Short mmCIF file of C-alpha atoms in Angstrom, two decimals:
data_model
loop_
_atom_site.label_atom_id
_atom_site.label_comp_id
_atom_site.label_asym_id
_atom_site.label_seq_id
_atom_site.Cartn_x
_atom_site.Cartn_y
_atom_site.Cartn_z
CA MET A 1 -81.89 15.59 68.51
CA ARG A 2 -84.76 13.44 67.70
CA PHE A 3 -86.94 12.02 64.79
CA VAL A 4 -90.66 13.47 65.19
CA GLN A 5 -92.44 11.70 62.64
CA THR A 6 -91.86 10.26 59.33
CA GLN A 7 -94.49 10.08 56.37
CA ILE A 8 -93.62 7.93 53.44
CA GLU A 9 -95.98 8.13 50.36
CA ASN A 10 -95.88 5.85 47.20
CA ILE A 11 -95.23 7.54 44.01
CA ALA A 12 -94.85 6.51 40.53
CA GLY A 13 -91.47 4.37 40.73
CA GLY A 14 -90.86 4.49 44.13
CA TYR A 15 -91.38 6.55 47.36
CA GLN A 16 -91.71 10.44 48.83
CA TYR A 17 -89.92 10.49 52.18
CA LYS A 18 -91.10 13.53 54.68
CA ILE A 19 -89.42 13.38 57.89
CA LEU A 20 -89.84 16.13 60.94
CA VAL A 21 -86.63 16.31 62.98
CA TRP A 22 -86.38 18.26 66.56
CA LEU A 23 -82.60 19.66 66.40
CA ASN A 24 -82.55 21.19 69.99
CA HIS A 25 -81.70 24.55 68.84
CA LEU A 26 -78.95 23.34 66.38
CA GLY A 27 -78.81 25.01 62.94
CA PRO A 28 -79.92 23.00 60.06
CA ASP A 29 -76.65 23.90 58.33
CA LYS A 30 -74.86 21.67 60.91
CA ILE A 31 -76.34 18.21 60.67
CA SER A 32 -77.28 16.21 57.14
CA VAL A 33 -80.37 14.13 56.97
CA GLU A 34 -80.00 11.12 54.71
CA LEU A 35 -81.87 8.01 53.99
CA PHE A 36 -79.80 4.61 54.21
CA ALA A 37 -80.05 1.38 52.71
CA GLU A 38 -77.78 -1.54 52.73
CA GLY A 39 -76.26 -2.70 49.29
CA LEU A 40 -77.85 -5.61 47.60
CA HIS A 41 -76.18 -8.64 46.76
CA GLY A 42 -72.64 -7.21 47.63
CA GLY A 43 -73.14 -3.74 46.05
CA PRO A 44 -72.20 -0.20 47.86
CA ASN A 45 -74.77 1.12 50.38
CA GLU A 46 -77.25 3.73 48.75
CA ILE A 47 -77.13 7.04 50.52
CA ILE A 48 -79.61 9.77 49.48
CA LYS A 49 -79.30 12.94 51.11
CA MET A 50 -82.82 14.66 52.09
CA GLU A 51 -83.29 18.33 51.25
CA ILE A 52 -84.65 20.82 54.32
CA VAL A 53 -88.22 22.08 53.36
CA GLY A 54 -87.90 24.68 56.49
CA LEU A 55 -89.68 24.98 59.67
CA ALA A 56 -92.67 22.58 60.26
CA LYS A 57 -95.97 24.42 61.16
CA ASN A 58 -95.55 23.67 64.83
CA GLY A 59 -92.08 26.30 64.24
CA SER A 60 -89.88 23.88 66.51
CA ASP A 61 -89.26 21.03 64.03
CA HIS A 62 -87.72 21.13 60.63
CA GLU A 63 -88.89 19.44 57.64
CA PHE A 64 -87.06 17.21 55.35
CA GLN A 65 -87.79 15.26 51.99
CA ALA A 66 -86.51 13.00 49.35
CA SER A 67 -87.89 11.32 46.67
CA VAL A 68 -86.43 7.58 45.89
CA ARG A 69 -86.82 5.97 42.74
CA THR A 70 -86.65 2.30 43.55
CA ASN A 71 -88.16 -1.18 43.29
CA ARG A 72 -86.95 -1.92 46.75
CA PRO A 73 -89.56 -1.90 49.93
CA ALA A 74 -89.57 1.11 51.66
CA GLY A 75 -88.54 -0.67 54.99
CA HIS A 76 -85.26 -0.84 53.46
CA TYR A 77 -84.46 2.69 54.00
CA THR A 78 -83.98 4.21 57.28
CA ALA A 79 -83.23 7.96 58.02
CA ARG A 80 -80.28 8.81 60.08
CA ILE A 81 -78.57 12.36 61.13
CA VAL A 82 -75.02 12.78 60.70
CA PRO A 83 -73.02 15.86 61.53
CA CYS A 84 -72.35 18.13 58.44
CA TYR A 85 -68.93 18.00 57.78
CA GLU A 86 -67.53 19.82 54.21
CA ASN A 87 -65.80 17.09 52.15
CA ILE A 88 -65.34 14.27 54.78
CA PHE A 89 -66.52 10.34 54.75
CA VAL A 90 -68.65 9.90 57.71
CA PRO A 91 -67.98 6.34 58.53
CA LEU A 92 -71.10 4.16 59.90
CA GLU A 93 -69.60 3.82 62.87
CA ASN A 94 -69.44 7.53 63.99
CA ASN A 95 -71.01 7.75 67.30
CA LEU A 96 -72.21 11.30 66.33
CA ILE A 97 -74.75 9.56 63.83
CA LEU A 98 -78.45 9.68 65.22
CA TRP A 99 -80.31 6.69 63.83
CA GLN A 100 -84.07 6.48 63.49
CA ARG A 101 -84.15 2.84 64.06
#
């Protein structure tokens, strides 16, 4: 798996993120793509689950998107790919998480 491309567009009150991910023949139902930002001033971390749009035009990458309503800088958010577990908390230390940066 790997991140292929990230597009961030300014929208009213925040950002629109579009991310292309190559899943290496893994089904998109087996993972979750999320935007992660550390909590501000001791607050909770912010985790935004991205929606799958479908296959990209190239036919091999999957496109995910999310709208984020925030006054934080776009650079506060980083994408991550996590295994898709039903009703299980995924800790930050899970070595199966693929971080964009």
